[in-house]
Amino acid sequence: MVLDTDTISQQCLPKHVAIIMDGNGRWAQARNRPRVFGHKKGVDAVRQSVQFCTKLGIESLTLFAFSSENWRRPEDEVNTLMELFLFVLSKEVKKLHKNNVKLTIIGDLSRFSDSLRDKVDSAHELTANNTGLQLNVAANYGGRWDVANAAKQLAEQVAEGTLRAEDINEERLAEKMCMADQAQPDLLIRTGGDVRISNFLLWQIAYAELYFTDTLWPDFDEAVFAEAIACYVARERRFGCTGEQIKQLLAQT
Ligand code: FPP
């Protein structure tokens, strides 16, 4: 089989990449700047990652932007993150739309302000029919919340008599989880040096390859992303290709 970028894109590359974007605060502190400076810089890394996934033809990219536990951070930082989300939703969505990206925010949005929820609704509406990269941004998301939320929906169906308790199985539950309409993540990347999942997609990453890098999120660029993908491909070895070959091919894209 000829090894070209098309073959690699279609057969070897992960269909769905999920990323725990960690290290913004430390990146800023290392520069004697406030932590929020790191979050702002982190938006550039988000942009680059979206562009890279689009270029490679990856189907879904899921980013952990704000966990259900992040509310415990200092009020100032939480407020700045909310403003940043609003800003990104206002400024970037048109660009995403132009690039055929479909944006979906996953998580419990009930705790967000009305203006943020309105922006989320408009972004969903604007990009709903796009056929390019599916970009999922996890906000006030927790893996345990996702499972509990799915269970609650099934319980409601049982209560209203449209589902029998004995018919509940993994497939039924999976249908109610976030991103049920998408391929499950093949590759989970965590930046920032910690080696844990932090209540991210607990159900969906059951079979994902895990990749941890010390790179802090604001420094996460195409080269580091390509390294993670090369590592994933080498682990999969579907065409017996090596990480080096993939890196070379990715460099040509
Ligand atoms: C983790 O770094 C990062 C976050 C909690 C926020 C991530 C948000 C962005 C990158 C900007 C907005 C993105 C989108 C998609 C709208 P940390 O603060 O935990 O870093 P630390 O571990 O060094 O303290």
PDB file of C-alpha atoms and ligand atoms in Angstrom:
ATOM      1  CA  MET A   1       0.000   0.000   0.000  1.00  0.00           C
ATOM      2  CA  VAL A   2       1.300   3.445  -0.896  1.00  0.00           C
ATOM      3  CA  LEU A   3       1.885   5.536   2.196  1.00  0.00           C
ATOM      4  CA  ASP A   4       0.660   8.989   1.396  1.00  0.00           C
ATOM      5  CA  THR A   5      -0.935  11.645   3.543  1.00  0.00           C
ATOM      6  CA  ASP A   6      -4.416  10.738   2.297  1.00  0.00           C
ATOM      7  CA  THR A   7      -4.006   7.117   3.349  1.00  0.00           C
ATOM      8  CA  ILE A   8      -2.627   8.193   6.688  1.00  0.00           C
ATOM      9  CA  SER A   9      -5.415  10.691   7.196  1.00  0.00           C
ATOM     10  CA  GLN A  10      -8.102   8.174   6.422  1.00  0.00           C
ATOM     11  CA  GLN A  11      -6.709   5.040   8.017  1.00  0.00           C
ATOM     12  CA  CYS A  12      -4.079   5.819  10.637  1.00  0.00           C
ATOM     13  CA  LEU A  13      -4.974   9.093  12.216  1.00  0.00           C
ATOM     14  CA  PRO A  14      -7.262   9.268  15.208  1.00  0.00           C
ATOM     15  CA  LYS A  15     -10.809  10.192  14.254  1.00  0.00           C
ATOM     16  CA  HIS A  16     -11.356  11.922  17.575  1.00  0.00           C
ATOM     17  CA  VAL A  17      -8.763  13.668  19.729  1.00  0.00           C
ATOM     18  CA  ALA A  18      -9.556  14.910  23.230  1.00  0.00           C
ATOM     19  CA  ILE A  19      -7.266  17.305  25.081  1.00  0.00           C
ATOM     20  CA  ILE A  20      -6.917  18.300  28.722  1.00  0.00           C
ATOM     21  CA  MET A  21      -5.399  21.763  28.300  1.00  0.00           C
ATOM     22  CA  ASP A  22      -3.306  22.179  31.430  1.00  0.00           C
ATOM     23  CA  GLY A  23      -0.477  24.492  32.430  1.00  0.00           C
ATOM     24  CA  ASN A  24      -1.777  27.972  31.595  1.00  0.00           C
ATOM     25  CA  GLY A  25      -1.248  29.251  35.133  1.00  0.00           C
ATOM     26  CA  ARG A  26       2.299  27.931  35.440  1.00  0.00           C
ATOM     27  CA  TRP A  27       3.159  29.290  31.992  1.00  0.00           C
ATOM     28  CA  ALA A  28       2.107  32.759  33.106  1.00  0.00           C
ATOM     29  CA  GLN A  29       3.700  32.535  36.543  1.00  0.00           C
ATOM     30  CA  ALA A  30       7.025  31.544  34.955  1.00  0.00           C
ATOM     31  CA  ARG A  31       6.839  34.910  33.180  1.00  0.00           C
ATOM     32  CA  ASN A  32       5.837  36.801  36.324  1.00  0.00           C
ATOM     33  CA  ARG A  33       2.424  37.474  34.866  1.00  0.00           C
ATOM     34  CA  PRO A  34      -1.010  36.788  36.392  1.00  0.00           C
ATOM     35  CA  ARG A  35      -2.494  33.353  35.725  1.00  0.00           C
ATOM     36  CA  VAL A  36      -5.169  34.802  33.448  1.00  0.00           C
ATOM     37  CA  PHE A  37      -2.423  35.883  31.060  1.00  0.00           C
ATOM     38  CA  GLY A  38      -1.777  32.183  30.520  1.00  0.00           C
ATOM     39  CA  HIS A  39      -5.449  31.514  29.783  1.00  0.00           C
ATOM     40  CA  LYS A  40      -5.473  34.316  27.210  1.00  0.00           C
ATOM     41  CA  LYS A  41      -2.362  32.914  25.591  1.00  0.00           C
ATOM     42  CA  GLY A  42      -4.029  29.490  25.723  1.00  0.00           C
ATOM     43  CA  VAL A  43      -6.615  30.685  23.236  1.00  0.00           C
ATOM     44  CA  ASP A  44      -3.842  30.906  20.590  1.00  0.00           C
ATOM     45  CA  ALA A  45      -2.992  27.269  21.240  1.00  0.00           C
ATOM     46  CA  VAL A  46      -6.688  26.394  20.843  1.00  0.00           C
ATOM     47  CA  ARG A  47      -6.720  28.194  17.495  1.00  0.00           C
ATOM     48  CA  GLN A  48      -3.602  26.351  16.315  1.00  0.00           C
ATOM     49  CA  SER A  49      -4.993  22.985  17.399  1.00  0.00           C
ATOM     50  CA  VAL A  50      -8.247  23.591  15.549  1.00  0.00           C
ATOM     51  CA  GLN A  51      -6.339  24.556  12.398  1.00  0.00           C
ATOM     52  CA  PHE A  52      -4.086  21.517  12.673  1.00  0.00           C
ATOM     53  CA  CYS A  53      -7.024  19.110  13.095  1.00  0.00           C
ATOM     54  CA  THR A  54      -8.758  20.702  10.119  1.00  0.00           C
ATOM     55  CA  LYS A  55      -5.616  20.336   8.041  1.00  0.00           C
ATOM     56  CA  LEU A  56      -5.258  16.661   8.968  1.00  0.00           C
ATOM     57  CA  GLY A  57      -8.930  15.885   8.415  1.00  0.00           C
ATOM     58  CA  ILE A  58      -9.512  14.760  11.998  1.00  0.00           C
ATOM     59  CA  GLU A  59     -13.263  14.423  12.592  1.00  0.00           C
ATOM     60  CA  SER A  60     -13.635  15.573  16.209  1.00  0.00           C
ATOM     61  CA  LEU A  61     -11.592  17.600  18.653  1.00  0.00           C
ATOM     62  CA  THR A  62     -12.756  17.853  22.255  1.00  0.00           C
ATOM     63  CA  LEU A  63     -11.184  20.416  24.583  1.00  0.00           C
ATOM     64  CA  PHE A  64     -11.538  20.514  28.363  1.00  0.00           C
ATOM     65  CA  ALA A  65     -11.964  24.247  28.945  1.00  0.00           C
ATOM     66  CA  PHE A  66     -13.619  24.350  32.360  1.00  0.00           C
ATOM     67  CA  SER A  67     -14.271  21.461  34.706  1.00  0.00           C
ATOM     68  CA  SER A  68     -17.062  21.201  37.253  1.00  0.00           C
ATOM     69  CA  GLU A  69     -14.312  21.568  39.873  1.00  0.00           C
ATOM     70  CA  ASN A  70     -12.859  24.786  38.377  1.00  0.00           C
ATOM     71  CA  TRP A  71     -15.524  26.862  40.203  1.00  0.00           C
ATOM     72  CA  ARG A  72     -13.318  26.395  43.276  1.00  0.00           C
ATOM     73  CA  ARG A  73     -10.669  28.707  41.786  1.00  0.00           C
ATOM     74  CA  PRO A  74     -10.303  32.306  42.979  1.00  0.00           C
ATOM     75  CA  GLU A  75     -13.325  34.387  41.963  1.00  0.00           C
ATOM     76  CA  ASP A  76     -11.208  36.692  39.818  1.00  0.00           C
ATOM     77  CA  GLU A  77      -9.861  33.830  37.778  1.00  0.00           C
ATOM     78  CA  VAL A  78     -13.307  32.258  37.290  1.00  0.00           C
ATOM     79  CA  ASN A  79     -14.702  35.625  36.168  1.00  0.00           C
ATOM     80  CA  THR A  80     -11.863  36.144  33.712  1.00  0.00           C
ATOM     81  CA  LEU A  81     -12.344  32.668  32.300  1.00  0.00           C
ATOM     82  CA  MET A  82     -16.063  33.382  31.809  1.00  0.00           C
ATOM     83  CA  GLU A  83     -15.233  36.665  30.064  1.00  0.00           C
ATOM     84  CA  LEU A  84     -12.730  34.835  27.913  1.00  0.00           C
ATOM     85  CA  PHE A  85     -15.321  32.238  26.895  1.00  0.00           C
ATOM     86  CA  LEU A  86     -17.759  35.040  26.031  1.00  0.00           C
ATOM     87  CA  PHE A  87     -15.059  36.825  24.057  1.00  0.00           C
ATOM     88  CA  VAL A  88     -14.037  33.675  22.197  1.00  0.00           C
ATOM     89  CA  LEU A  89     -17.660  32.816  21.422  1.00  0.00           C
ATOM     90  CA  SER A  90     -18.271  36.352  20.126  1.00  0.00           C
ATOM     91  CA  LYS A  91     -15.078  36.771  18.154  1.00  0.00           C
ATOM     92  CA  GLU A  92     -14.095  33.330  16.946  1.00  0.00           C
ATOM     93  CA  VAL A  93     -17.368  31.696  16.017  1.00  0.00           C
ATOM     94  CA  LYS A  94     -17.704  33.466  12.667  1.00  0.00           C
ATOM     95  CA  LYS A  95     -14.207  32.328  11.756  1.00  0.00           C
ATOM     96  CA  LEU A  96     -14.996  28.774  12.826  1.00  0.00           C
ATOM     97  CA  HIS A  97     -18.162  28.892  10.734  1.00  0.00           C
ATOM     98  CA  LYS A  98     -16.232  30.143   7.711  1.00  0.00           C
ATOM     99  CA  ASN A  99     -13.935  27.158   8.132  1.00  0.00           C
ATOM    100  CA  ASN A 100     -16.906  24.770   8.197  1.00  0.00           C
ATOM    101  CA  VAL A 101     -16.316  23.874  11.880  1.00  0.00           C
ATOM    102  CA  LYS A 102     -19.287  22.625  13.878  1.00  0.00           C
ATOM    103  CA  LEU A 103     -19.075  23.835  17.460  1.00  0.00           C
ATOM    104  CA  THR A 104     -20.745  22.052  20.358  1.00  0.00           C
ATOM    105  CA  ILE A 105     -20.403  23.032  23.990  1.00  0.00           C
ATOM    106  CA  ILE A 106     -20.762  20.031  26.289  1.00  0.00           C
ATOM    107  CA  GLY A 107     -21.373  20.187  30.021  1.00  0.00           C
ATOM    108  CA  ASP A 108     -23.884  21.494  32.517  1.00  0.00           C
ATOM    109  CA  LEU A 109     -24.570  24.999  31.233  1.00  0.00           C
ATOM    110  CA  SER A 110     -27.223  25.738  33.861  1.00  0.00           C
ATOM    111  CA  ARG A 111     -24.684  27.512  36.060  1.00  0.00           C
ATOM    112  CA  PHE A 112     -23.547  29.910  33.353  1.00  0.00           C
ATOM    113  CA  SER A 113     -24.860  33.443  32.896  1.00  0.00           C
ATOM    114  CA  ASP A 114     -27.762  34.097  30.530  1.00  0.00           C
ATOM    115  CA  SER A 115     -25.484  36.018  28.156  1.00  0.00           C
ATOM    116  CA  LEU A 116     -23.050  33.119  27.950  1.00  0.00           C
ATOM    117  CA  ARG A 117     -25.869  30.624  27.380  1.00  0.00           C
ATOM    118  CA  ASP A 118     -27.310  32.869  24.640  1.00  0.00           C
ATOM    119  CA  LYS A 119     -23.922  32.982  22.929  1.00  0.00           C
ATOM    120  CA  VAL A 120     -23.665  29.197  23.171  1.00  0.00           C
ATOM    121  CA  ASP A 121     -27.127  28.809  21.600  1.00  0.00           C
ATOM    122  CA  SER A 122     -26.262  31.175  18.734  1.00  0.00           C
ATOM    123  CA  ALA A 123     -22.947  29.401  18.132  1.00  0.00           C
ATOM    124  CA  HIS A 124     -24.699  26.020  18.008  1.00  0.00           C
ATOM    125  CA  GLU A 125     -27.329  27.385  15.663  1.00  0.00           C
ATOM    126  CA  LEU A 126     -24.846  29.084  13.336  1.00  0.00           C
ATOM    127  CA  THR A 127     -22.557  26.087  12.945  1.00  0.00           C
ATOM    128  CA  ALA A 128     -25.116  23.256  13.238  1.00  0.00           C
ATOM    129  CA  ASN A 129     -25.003  22.241   9.578  1.00  0.00           C
ATOM    130  CA  ASN A 130     -21.259  22.492   9.086  1.00  0.00           C
ATOM    131  CA  THR A 131     -19.576  19.354   7.850  1.00  0.00           C
ATOM    132  CA  GLY A 132     -15.909  19.960   8.713  1.00  0.00           C
ATOM    133  CA  LEU A 133     -14.227  19.508  12.078  1.00  0.00           C
ATOM    134  CA  GLN A 134     -16.569  18.819  14.999  1.00  0.00           C
ATOM    135  CA  LEU A 135     -15.189  20.959  17.819  1.00  0.00           C
ATOM    136  CA  ASN A 136     -16.495  20.098  21.281  1.00  0.00           C
ATOM    137  CA  VAL A 137     -15.660  22.450  24.116  1.00  0.00           C
ATOM    138  CA  ALA A 138     -16.275  20.984  27.561  1.00  0.00           C
ATOM    139  CA  ALA A 139     -17.457  23.687  29.956  1.00  0.00           C
ATOM    140  CA  ASN A 140     -18.634  22.980  33.500  1.00  0.00           C
ATOM    141  CA  TYR A 141     -18.125  19.395  32.432  1.00  0.00           C
ATOM    142  CA  GLY A 142     -17.338  16.391  34.589  1.00  0.00           C
ATOM    143  CA  GLY A 143     -17.183  12.759  33.519  1.00  0.00           C
ATOM    144  CA  ARG A 144     -19.223  11.670  36.533  1.00  0.00           C
ATOM    145  CA  TRP A 145     -21.823  14.348  35.807  1.00  0.00           C
ATOM    146  CA  ASP A 146     -22.085  12.994  32.246  1.00  0.00           C
ATOM    147  CA  VAL A 147     -22.745   9.431  33.476  1.00  0.00           C
ATOM    148  CA  ALA A 148     -25.220  10.620  36.137  1.00  0.00           C
ATOM    149  CA  ASN A 149     -26.996  12.823  33.594  1.00  0.00           C
ATOM    150  CA  ALA A 150     -27.356   9.896  31.177  1.00  0.00           C
ATOM    151  CA  ALA A 151     -28.652   7.651  33.992  1.00  0.00           C
ATOM    152  CA  LYS A 152     -31.179  10.315  34.970  1.00  0.00           C
ATOM    153  CA  GLN A 153     -32.543  10.443  31.419  1.00  0.00           C
ATOM    154  CA  LEU A 154     -33.003   6.673  31.364  1.00  0.00           C
ATOM    155  CA  ALA A 155     -34.656   6.785  34.794  1.00  0.00           C
ATOM    156  CA  GLU A 156     -37.101   9.380  33.452  1.00  0.00           C
ATOM    157  CA  GLN A 157     -37.961   7.100  30.543  1.00  0.00           C
ATOM    158  CA  VAL A 158     -38.560   4.219  32.957  1.00  0.00           C
ATOM    159  CA  ALA A 159     -40.759   6.459  35.122  1.00  0.00           C
ATOM    160  CA  GLU A 160     -42.888   7.520  32.152  1.00  0.00           C
ATOM    161  CA  GLY A 161     -43.174   3.914  30.964  1.00  0.00           C
ATOM    162  CA  THR A 162     -41.274   4.216  27.656  1.00  0.00           C
ATOM    163  CA  LEU A 163     -38.343   2.034  28.806  1.00  0.00           C
ATOM    164  CA  ARG A 164     -38.201  -1.142  30.887  1.00  0.00           C
ATOM    165  CA  ALA A 165     -35.505  -1.226  33.578  1.00  0.00           C
ATOM    166  CA  GLU A 166     -34.384  -4.674  32.379  1.00  0.00           C
ATOM    167  CA  ASP A 167     -33.678  -3.207  28.908  1.00  0.00           C
ATOM    168  CA  ILE A 168     -31.053  -0.808  30.271  1.00  0.00           C
ATOM    169  CA  ASN A 169     -27.610  -1.768  29.037  1.00  0.00           C
ATOM    170  CA  GLU A 170     -24.317  -0.125  27.997  1.00  0.00           C
ATOM    171  CA  GLU A 171     -25.654   0.842  24.584  1.00  0.00           C
ATOM    172  CA  ARG A 172     -28.716   2.553  26.043  1.00  0.00           C
ATOM    173  CA  LEU A 173     -26.562   4.500  28.480  1.00  0.00           C
ATOM    174  CA  ALA A 174     -24.024   5.384  25.759  1.00  0.00           C
ATOM    175  CA  GLU A 175     -26.815   6.900  23.660  1.00  0.00           C
ATOM    176  CA  LYS A 176     -27.465   9.443  26.417  1.00  0.00           C
ATOM    177  CA  MET A 177     -23.861  10.482  27.024  1.00  0.00           C
ATOM    178  CA  CYS A 178     -22.326  13.653  25.588  1.00  0.00           C
ATOM    179  CA  MET A 179     -21.038  13.201  22.030  1.00  0.00           C
ATOM    180  CA  ALA A 180     -23.042   9.997  21.513  1.00  0.00           C
ATOM    181  CA  ASP A 181     -23.298  10.909  17.821  1.00  0.00           C
ATOM    182  CA  GLN A 182     -19.518  10.976  17.348  1.00  0.00           C
ATOM    183  CA  ALA A 183     -16.697   8.437  17.203  1.00  0.00           C
ATOM    184  CA  GLN A 184     -15.306   7.806  20.687  1.00  0.00           C
ATOM    185  CA  PRO A 185     -11.985   9.562  21.382  1.00  0.00           C
ATOM    186  CA  ASP A 186      -9.067   7.530  20.016  1.00  0.00           C
ATOM    187  CA  LEU A 187      -6.421   9.717  21.582  1.00  0.00           C
ATOM    188  CA  LEU A 188      -6.455  11.684  24.829  1.00  0.00           C
ATOM    189  CA  ILE A 189      -3.683  14.231  25.278  1.00  0.00           C
ATOM    190  CA  ARG A 190      -2.922  15.977  28.553  1.00  0.00           C
ATOM    191  CA  THR A 191      -0.464  18.858  28.620  1.00  0.00           C
ATOM    192  CA  GLY A 192       1.231  20.341  31.682  1.00  0.00           C
ATOM    193  CA  GLY A 193       3.029  17.302  33.093  1.00  0.00           C
ATOM    194  CA  ASP A 194       0.366  15.758  35.326  1.00  0.00           C
ATOM    195  CA  VAL A 195      -0.577  12.155  34.665  1.00  0.00           C
ATOM    196  CA  ARG A 196      -4.264  11.938  35.508  1.00  0.00           C
ATOM    197  CA  ILE A 197      -7.699  12.176  33.918  1.00  0.00           C
ATOM    198  CA  SER A 198      -9.240  14.726  36.311  1.00  0.00           C
ATOM    199  CA  ASN A 199     -12.833  13.595  35.787  1.00  0.00           C
ATOM    200  CA  PHE A 200     -12.733  14.276  32.027  1.00  0.00           C
ATOM    201  CA  LEU A 201     -14.495  11.898  29.619  1.00  0.00           C
ATOM    202  CA  LEU A 202     -14.576   8.866  31.916  1.00  0.00           C
ATOM    203  CA  TRP A 203     -16.990   6.814  29.834  1.00  0.00           C
ATOM    204  CA  GLN A 204     -15.862   7.877  26.364  1.00  0.00           C
ATOM    205  CA  ILE A 205     -12.121   7.271  26.822  1.00  0.00           C
ATOM    206  CA  ALA A 206     -12.471   3.624  27.829  1.00  0.00           C
ATOM    207  CA  TYR A 207     -10.361   2.544  24.834  1.00  0.00           C
ATOM    208  CA  ALA A 208      -8.475   5.775  24.063  1.00  0.00           C
ATOM    209  CA  GLU A 209      -4.713   5.885  23.831  1.00  0.00           C
ATOM    210  CA  LEU A 210      -3.341   8.230  26.484  1.00  0.00           C
ATOM    211  CA  TYR A 211      -0.553  10.715  25.801  1.00  0.00           C
ATOM    212  CA  PHE A 212       0.966  12.952  28.465  1.00  0.00           C
ATOM    213  CA  THR A 213       3.375  15.771  27.726  1.00  0.00           C
ATOM    214  CA  ASP A 214       5.229  18.208  29.979  1.00  0.00           C
ATOM    215  CA  THR A 215       4.552  20.997  27.463  1.00  0.00           C
ATOM    216  CA  LEU A 216       2.409  23.693  29.060  1.00  0.00           C
ATOM    217  CA  TRP A 217      -0.791  24.427  27.124  1.00  0.00           C
ATOM    218  CA  PRO A 218       0.212  27.883  25.764  1.00  0.00           C
ATOM    219  CA  ASP A 219       3.301  26.216  24.205  1.00  0.00           C
ATOM    220  CA  PHE A 220       1.265  23.441  22.587  1.00  0.00           C
ATOM    221  CA  ASP A 221       1.831  23.959  18.885  1.00  0.00           C
ATOM    222  CA  GLU A 222       1.685  21.899  15.694  1.00  0.00           C
ATOM    223  CA  ALA A 223       5.034  20.261  16.404  1.00  0.00           C
ATOM    224  CA  VAL A 224       3.962  18.967  19.832  1.00  0.00           C
ATOM    225  CA  PHE A 225       0.576  17.921  18.452  1.00  0.00           C
ATOM    226  CA  ALA A 226       2.281  16.077  15.575  1.00  0.00           C
ATOM    227  CA  GLU A 227       4.526  14.323  18.114  1.00  0.00           C
ATOM    228  CA  ALA A 228       1.448  13.078  20.004  1.00  0.00           C
ATOM    229  CA  ILE A 229      -0.159  11.878  16.790  1.00  0.00           C
ATOM    230  CA  ALA A 230       3.030  10.174  15.647  1.00  0.00           C
ATOM    231  CA  CYS A 231       3.168   8.382  18.994  1.00  0.00           C
ATOM    232  CA  TYR A 232      -0.481   7.321  18.623  1.00  0.00           C
ATOM    233  CA  VAL A 233       0.095   6.039  15.099  1.00  0.00           C
ATOM    234  CA  ALA A 234       3.203   4.119  16.148  1.00  0.00           C
ATOM    235  CA  ARG A 235       1.154   2.453  18.879  1.00  0.00           C
ATOM    236  CA  GLU A 236      -1.569   1.525  16.432  1.00  0.00           C
ATOM    237  CA  ARG A 237       0.728   0.423  13.612  1.00  0.00           C
ATOM    238  CA  ARG A 238      -2.212  -0.258  11.297  1.00  0.00           C
ATOM    239  CA  PHE A 239       0.003  -0.030   8.246  1.00  0.00           C
ATOM    240  CA  GLY A 240       3.190  -0.931  10.026  1.00  0.00           C
ATOM    241  CA  CYS A 241       4.349   2.660   9.574  1.00  0.00           C
ATOM    242  CA  THR A 242       6.744   4.193  12.069  1.00  0.00           C
ATOM    243  CA  GLY A 243       6.492   7.390  14.062  1.00  0.00           C
ATOM    244  CA  GLU A 244       9.335   8.831  11.978  1.00  0.00           C
ATOM    245  CA  GLN A 245       7.474   8.208   8.715  1.00  0.00           C
ATOM    246  CA  ILE A 246       4.372   9.798  10.095  1.00  0.00           C
ATOM    247  CA  LYS A 247       6.314  12.790  11.377  1.00  0.00           C
ATOM    248  CA  GLN A 248       7.828  13.236   7.893  1.00  0.00           C
ATOM    249  CA  LEU A 249       4.453  12.902   6.239  1.00  0.00           C
ATOM    250  CA  LEU A 250       2.857  15.279   8.703  1.00  0.00           C
ATOM    251  CA  ALA A 251       5.662  17.761   8.039  1.00  0.00           C
ATOM    252  CA  GLN A 252       4.659  17.719   4.360  1.00  0.00           C
ATOM    253  CA  THR A 253       1.032  18.596   5.041  1.00  0.00           C
TER     254      THR A 253
HETATM  255  C1  FPP B   1      -5.805  24.756  32.775  1.00  0.00           C
HETATM  256  O1  FPP B   1      -4.620  25.430  33.122  1.00  0.00           O
HETATM  257  C2  FPP B   1      -6.635  25.583  31.876  1.00  0.00           C
HETATM  258  C3  FPP B   1      -7.906  25.973  32.108  1.00  0.00           C
HETATM  259  C4  FPP B   1      -8.645  25.613  33.338  1.00  0.00           C
HETATM  260  C5  FPP B   1      -8.646  26.868  31.189  1.00  0.00           C
HETATM  261  C6  FPP B   1      -8.464  26.579  29.743  1.00  0.00           C
HETATM  262  C7  FPP B   1      -9.006  27.707  28.937  1.00  0.00           C
HETATM  263  C8  FPP B   1      -8.461  28.185  27.807  1.00  0.00           C
HETATM  264  C9  FPP B   1      -7.288  27.591  27.154  1.00  0.00           C
HETATM  265  C10 FPP B   1      -9.027  29.390  27.142  1.00  0.00           C
HETATM  266  C11 FPP B   1     -10.379  29.274  26.553  1.00  0.00           C
HETATM  267  C12 FPP B   1     -10.603  28.143  25.647  1.00  0.00           C
HETATM  268  C13 FPP B   1     -11.710  27.966  24.893  1.00  0.00           C
HETATM  269  C14 FPP B   1     -11.846  26.720  24.096  1.00  0.00           C
HETATM  270  C15 FPP B   1     -12.816  28.938  24.808  1.00  0.00           C
HETATM  271  P1  FPP B   1      -4.344  25.727  34.657  1.00  0.00           P
HETATM  272  O2  FPP B   1      -4.874  27.069  34.977  1.00  0.00           O
HETATM  273  O3  FPP B   1      -4.891  24.612  35.479  1.00  0.00           O
HETATM  274  O4  FPP B   1      -2.782  25.736  34.707  1.00  0.00           O
HETATM  275  P2  FPP B   1      -1.854  25.315  35.924  1.00  0.00           P
HETATM  276  O5  FPP B   1      -1.982  23.825  36.056  1.00  0.00           O
HETATM  277  O6  FPP B   1      -0.502  25.734  35.465  1.00  0.00           O
HETATM  278  O7  FPP B   1      -2.325  26.052  37.131  1.00  0.00           O
END
